Amino acid sequence: MARNEEKAMAALNRWVVQKKHTIMGDFGDVRRPRVASEVTDLKACKRWRADLIKEIGSKIGEIQNAGLGEHRIRDLNDEINKLLREKVHWETQIRALGGPLYVQKNSAALDAAGIELPSSQQGYKYFGAAKDLPGVRELFEREDAPTAPRRTRKQMFQGIKPDYYGWRDEEDGMLLLTEHQREAEAQDELVRDWQAQAEAEAELREEANNKAAEPPAKKAKTGT
């Protein structure tokens, strides 16, 4: 009788554990399917995605240890990138089954932990201690700074303010003071030029008058 009770209790314990795994998204010893498109149950896809994110987070935490050695760090970094690509496949399948659009959100918390070379065409990222591996740091240092995208004429005009056209110059006290000073200097210069020209004209008139007042010179008589 006691033996039957023990068997019943063991079966109940197994059922409770399996139920907990199902609710929490932990599949126990069940391996994650390799092809996400073959899983047609939306809840299962979400649980596998959660399990995948948990694995990625664990590996990102592990790769922070620079004492693991170069080979282990490189392997870990490759595994993280592979898991990130697999995560995209699950998110695509979830969307195809009518679930949320995870791909657009792109799990920023996980992606922000890695750095991607601007020239990389594959989206390969470097995490943790992998950023300081021999040859990797040099690649980042050699990368040219990305050039700013060329703006359209509409975008350029959107950034123009009234100050560009001088519509608010009257509100600038220092600018007004400078303008008044330059205006006064220009007026003084014009007055000096006018006075110099007037003096020159007066001298010419005086010289002309003096010549006109002089008696005509007498002609010398010639002998016969």
CSV table of C-alpha atoms in Angstrom, one decimal:
chain,number,residue,atom,x,y,z
A,1,MET,CA,0.0,0.0,0.0
A,2,ALA,CA,2.8,2.4,0.9
A,3,ARG,CA,4.6,1.5,-2.3
A,4,ASN,CA,1.5,2.6,-4.4
A,5,GLU,CA,1.4,5.9,-2.5
A,6,GLU,CA,5.0,6.5,-3.2
A,7,LYS,CA,4.5,5.9,-6.9
A,8,ALA,CA,1.5,8.2,-7.0
A,9,MET,CA,3.4,10.9,-5.2
A,10,ALA,CA,6.4,10.5,-7.6
A,11,ALA,CA,4.0,10.8,-10.6
A,12,LEU,CA,2.4,13.9,-9.1
A,13,ASN,CA,5.8,15.5,-8.6
A,14,ARG,CA,6.8,14.8,-12.2
A,15,TRP,CA,3.5,16.4,-13.4
A,16,VAL,CA,4.1,19.5,-11.2
A,17,VAL,CA,7.6,19.9,-12.5
A,18,GLN,CA,6.5,19.5,-16.1
A,19,LYS,CA,3.7,21.9,-15.6
A,20,LYS,CA,6.1,24.5,-14.1
A,21,HIS,CA,8.4,24.0,-17.1
A,22,THR,CA,5.6,24.7,-19.5
A,23,ILE,CA,4.4,27.8,-17.7
A,24,MET,CA,7.9,29.3,-17.2
A,25,GLY,CA,9.0,28.4,-20.7
A,26,ASP,CA,11.6,25.8,-19.6
A,27,PHE,CA,11.5,22.7,-21.8
A,28,GLY,CA,13.8,20.6,-19.6
A,29,ASP,CA,15.7,18.1,-21.6
A,30,VAL,CA,13.8,18.8,-24.8
A,31,ARG,CA,16.1,20.3,-27.4
A,32,ARG,CA,15.2,23.4,-29.3
A,33,PRO,CA,14.1,22.7,-32.9
A,34,ARG,CA,16.7,23.8,-35.4
A,35,VAL,CA,14.2,25.1,-38.0
A,36,ALA,CA,11.9,27.7,-36.5
A,37,SER,CA,9.5,27.5,-39.5
A,38,GLU,CA,8.6,23.9,-38.6
A,39,VAL,CA,7.0,25.0,-35.3
A,40,THR,CA,3.4,26.1,-35.9
A,41,ASP,CA,2.3,26.7,-32.3
A,42,LEU,CA,2.6,30.4,-31.4
A,43,LYS,CA,3.0,29.8,-27.7
A,44,ALA,CA,5.8,27.3,-28.3
A,45,CYS,CA,7.6,29.7,-30.5
A,46,LYS,CA,7.4,32.4,-27.9
A,47,ARG,CA,8.7,30.0,-25.2
A,48,TRP,CA,11.6,28.9,-27.5
A,49,ARG,CA,12.4,32.5,-28.2
A,50,ALA,CA,12.5,33.2,-24.4
A,51,ASP,CA,14.7,30.2,-23.9
A,52,LEU,CA,17.0,31.5,-26.7
A,53,ILE,CA,17.3,35.0,-25.2
A,54,LYS,CA,18.1,33.4,-21.8
A,55,GLU,CA,21.0,31.5,-23.4
A,56,ILE,CA,22.3,34.6,-25.2
A,57,GLY,CA,22.3,36.6,-22.0
A,58,SER,CA,24.2,33.8,-20.2
A,59,LYS,CA,26.9,33.7,-22.9
A,60,ILE,CA,27.1,37.5,-23.0
A,61,GLY,CA,27.7,37.5,-19.3
A,62,GLU,CA,30.4,34.7,-19.7
A,63,ILE,CA,32.3,36.5,-22.5
A,64,GLN,CA,32.9,39.5,-20.2
A,65,ASN,CA,35.7,37.5,-18.5
A,66,ALA,CA,38.9,38.3,-20.3
A,67,GLY,CA,40.7,35.4,-18.5
A,68,LEU,CA,38.9,32.8,-20.6
A,69,GLY,CA,41.6,32.8,-23.2
A,70,GLU,CA,41.6,34.0,-26.8
A,71,HIS,CA,40.2,30.8,-28.4
A,72,ARG,CA,37.3,30.4,-25.9
A,73,ILE,CA,36.4,34.1,-26.3
A,74,ARG,CA,36.4,33.8,-30.1
A,75,ASP,CA,34.2,30.7,-29.9
A,76,LEU,CA,31.8,32.4,-27.5
A,77,ASN,CA,31.5,35.4,-29.7
A,78,ASP,CA,30.7,33.2,-32.7
A,79,GLU,CA,28.1,31.3,-30.7
A,80,ILE,CA,26.4,34.6,-29.6
A,81,ASN,CA,26.2,35.8,-33.2
A,82,LYS,CA,24.8,32.5,-34.3
A,83,LEU,CA,22.2,32.6,-31.6
A,84,LEU,CA,21.3,36.2,-32.5
A,85,ARG,CA,20.6,35.1,-36.1
A,86,GLU,CA,18.6,32.1,-34.8
A,87,LYS,CA,16.6,34.6,-32.7
A,88,VAL,CA,15.6,36.5,-35.8
A,89,HIS,CA,14.3,33.3,-37.4
A,90,TRP,CA,12.1,32.6,-34.4
A,91,GLU,CA,10.8,36.2,-34.3
A,92,THR,CA,10.0,36.0,-38.0
A,93,GLN,CA,8.0,32.8,-37.4
A,94,ILE,CA,6.2,34.4,-34.5
A,95,ARG,CA,5.2,37.2,-36.7
A,96,ALA,CA,4.0,34.8,-39.4
A,97,LEU,CA,1.8,33.1,-36.9
A,98,GLY,CA,0.2,36.4,-35.9
A,99,GLY,CA,2.4,37.3,-33.0
A,100,PRO,CA,4.1,40.6,-32.1
A,101,LEU,CA,6.7,42.2,-34.4
A,102,TYR,CA,9.9,41.4,-32.4
A,103,VAL,CA,12.1,42.0,-35.4
A,104,GLN,CA,11.4,45.7,-35.6
A,105,LYS,CA,12.1,46.1,-31.9
A,106,ASN,CA,15.3,44.0,-32.4
A,107,SER,CA,15.8,43.3,-28.7
A,108,ALA,CA,17.9,46.5,-28.2
A,109,ALA,CA,19.2,45.4,-24.8
A,110,LEU,CA,21.0,42.4,-26.4
A,111,ASP,CA,22.2,44.2,-29.5
A,112,ALA,CA,23.5,47.2,-27.5
A,113,ALA,CA,25.9,44.9,-25.7
A,114,GLY,CA,27.8,44.3,-29.0
A,115,ILE,CA,29.7,46.5,-31.4
A,116,GLU,CA,29.5,46.1,-35.2
A,117,LEU,CA,32.1,47.3,-37.6
A,118,PRO,CA,30.7,50.0,-39.9
A,119,SER,CA,32.1,48.2,-43.0
A,120,SER,CA,30.6,44.8,-41.9
A,121,GLN,CA,28.0,43.5,-44.4
A,122,GLN,CA,27.0,40.5,-42.3
A,123,GLY,CA,26.0,42.3,-39.1
A,124,TYR,CA,28.7,40.4,-37.1
A,125,LYS,CA,29.1,41.9,-33.6
A,126,TYR,CA,31.8,41.8,-31.0
A,127,PHE,CA,30.9,41.3,-27.3
A,128,GLY,CA,32.7,41.8,-24.1
A,129,ALA,CA,36.3,40.7,-24.1
A,130,ALA,CA,36.1,40.0,-27.8
A,131,LYS,CA,36.3,43.7,-28.5
A,132,ASP,CA,39.9,43.7,-27.2
A,133,LEU,CA,41.1,40.6,-29.0
A,134,PRO,CA,44.3,41.0,-31.1
A,135,GLY,CA,43.4,42.4,-34.5
A,136,VAL,CA,39.8,43.4,-33.5
A,137,ARG,CA,40.8,46.6,-31.8
A,138,GLU,CA,42.9,47.6,-34.8
A,139,LEU,CA,40.0,47.0,-37.1
A,140,PHE,CA,37.9,49.5,-35.1
A,141,GLU,CA,40.7,52.0,-35.0
A,142,ARG,CA,41.2,51.8,-38.8
A,143,GLU,CA,37.5,52.3,-39.6
A,144,ASP,CA,36.8,55.7,-41.0
A,145,ALA,CA,34.2,57.8,-39.3
A,146,PRO,CA,30.9,57.4,-41.1
A,147,THR,CA,30.0,60.4,-43.3
A,148,ALA,CA,26.8,62.2,-42.6
A,149,PRO,CA,24.1,61.5,-45.1
A,150,ARG,CA,23.5,64.1,-47.8
A,151,ARG,CA,20.6,66.3,-46.9
A,152,THR,CA,17.9,67.3,-49.4
A,153,ARG,CA,17.1,70.9,-50.2
A,154,LYS,CA,13.9,70.6,-48.1
A,155,GLN,CA,15.8,69.4,-45.1
A,156,MET,CA,18.4,72.2,-45.4
A,157,PHE,CA,15.6,74.9,-45.6
A,158,GLN,CA,13.9,73.4,-42.5
A,159,GLY,CA,17.0,74.3,-40.4
A,160,ILE,CA,17.1,77.9,-41.6
A,161,LYS,CA,15.9,80.4,-38.9
A,162,PRO,CA,14.9,84.1,-39.3
A,163,ASP,CA,18.4,85.1,-38.1
A,164,TYR,CA,19.8,83.8,-41.4
A,165,TYR,CA,18.0,86.5,-43.2
A,166,GLY,CA,18.8,89.2,-40.7
A,167,TRP,CA,15.2,89.6,-39.5
A,168,ARG,CA,16.2,89.8,-35.9
A,169,ASP,CA,19.3,92.1,-36.2
A,170,GLU,CA,17.4,94.9,-34.5
A,171,GLU,CA,17.1,92.8,-31.3
A,172,ASP,CA,20.9,92.5,-31.0
A,173,GLY,CA,22.2,95.4,-29.0
A,174,MET,CA,25.9,94.8,-29.7
A,175,LEU,CA,25.2,94.5,-33.5
A,176,LEU,CA,23.3,97.8,-33.5
A,177,LEU,CA,26.1,99.6,-31.6
A,178,THR,CA,28.7,98.2,-34.0
A,179,GLU,CA,26.5,99.4,-37.0
A,180,HIS,CA,26.2,102.9,-35.5
A,181,GLN,CA,30.0,103.1,-35.0
A,182,ARG,CA,30.7,102.0,-38.6
A,183,GLU,CA,28.1,104.5,-39.9
A,184,ALA,CA,29.6,107.4,-37.9
A,185,GLU,CA,33.1,106.4,-39.2
A,186,ALA,CA,31.8,106.3,-42.8
A,187,GLN,CA,30.2,109.7,-42.4
A,188,ASP,CA,33.4,111.2,-41.0
A,189,GLU,CA,35.3,109.7,-44.0
A,190,LEU,CA,32.9,111.2,-46.5
A,191,VAL,CA,33.2,114.6,-44.8
A,192,ARG,CA,37.0,114.5,-44.9
A,193,ASP,CA,36.9,113.6,-48.6
A,194,TRP,CA,34.4,116.4,-49.3
A,195,GLN,CA,36.6,118.9,-47.4
A,196,ALA,CA,39.7,117.8,-49.2
A,197,GLN,CA,38.0,118.2,-52.5
A,198,ALA,CA,36.6,121.6,-51.6
A,199,GLU,CA,40.0,122.8,-50.6
A,200,ALA,CA,41.6,121.6,-53.8
A,201,GLU,CA,38.9,123.3,-55.9
A,202,ALA,CA,39.4,126.5,-53.9
A,203,GLU,CA,43.1,126.5,-54.5
A,204,LEU,CA,42.5,126.0,-58.2
A,205,ARG,CA,40.1,128.9,-58.3
A,206,GLU,CA,42.5,131.2,-56.4
A,207,GLU,CA,45.3,130.3,-58.8
A,208,ALA,CA,43.1,131.0,-61.8
A,209,ASN,CA,42.0,134.4,-60.3
A,210,ASN,CA,45.6,135.4,-59.7
A,211,LYS,CA,46.6,134.7,-63.2
A,212,ALA,CA,43.7,136.7,-64.5
A,213,ALA,CA,44.7,139.7,-62.4
A,214,GLU,CA,48.3,139.9,-63.6
A,215,PRO,CA,49.0,142.7,-66.3
A,216,PRO,CA,49.8,141.5,-69.8
A,217,ALA,CA,53.4,141.3,-70.6
A,218,LYS,CA,54.8,144.1,-72.9
A,219,LYS,CA,56.1,143.1,-76.3
A,220,ALA,CA,59.7,144.1,-77.0
A,221,LYS,CA,60.4,146.6,-79.9
A,222,THR,CA,62.4,145.5,-82.8
A,223,GLY,CA,65.0,147.9,-84.6
A,224,THR,CA,64.8,148.9,-88.3
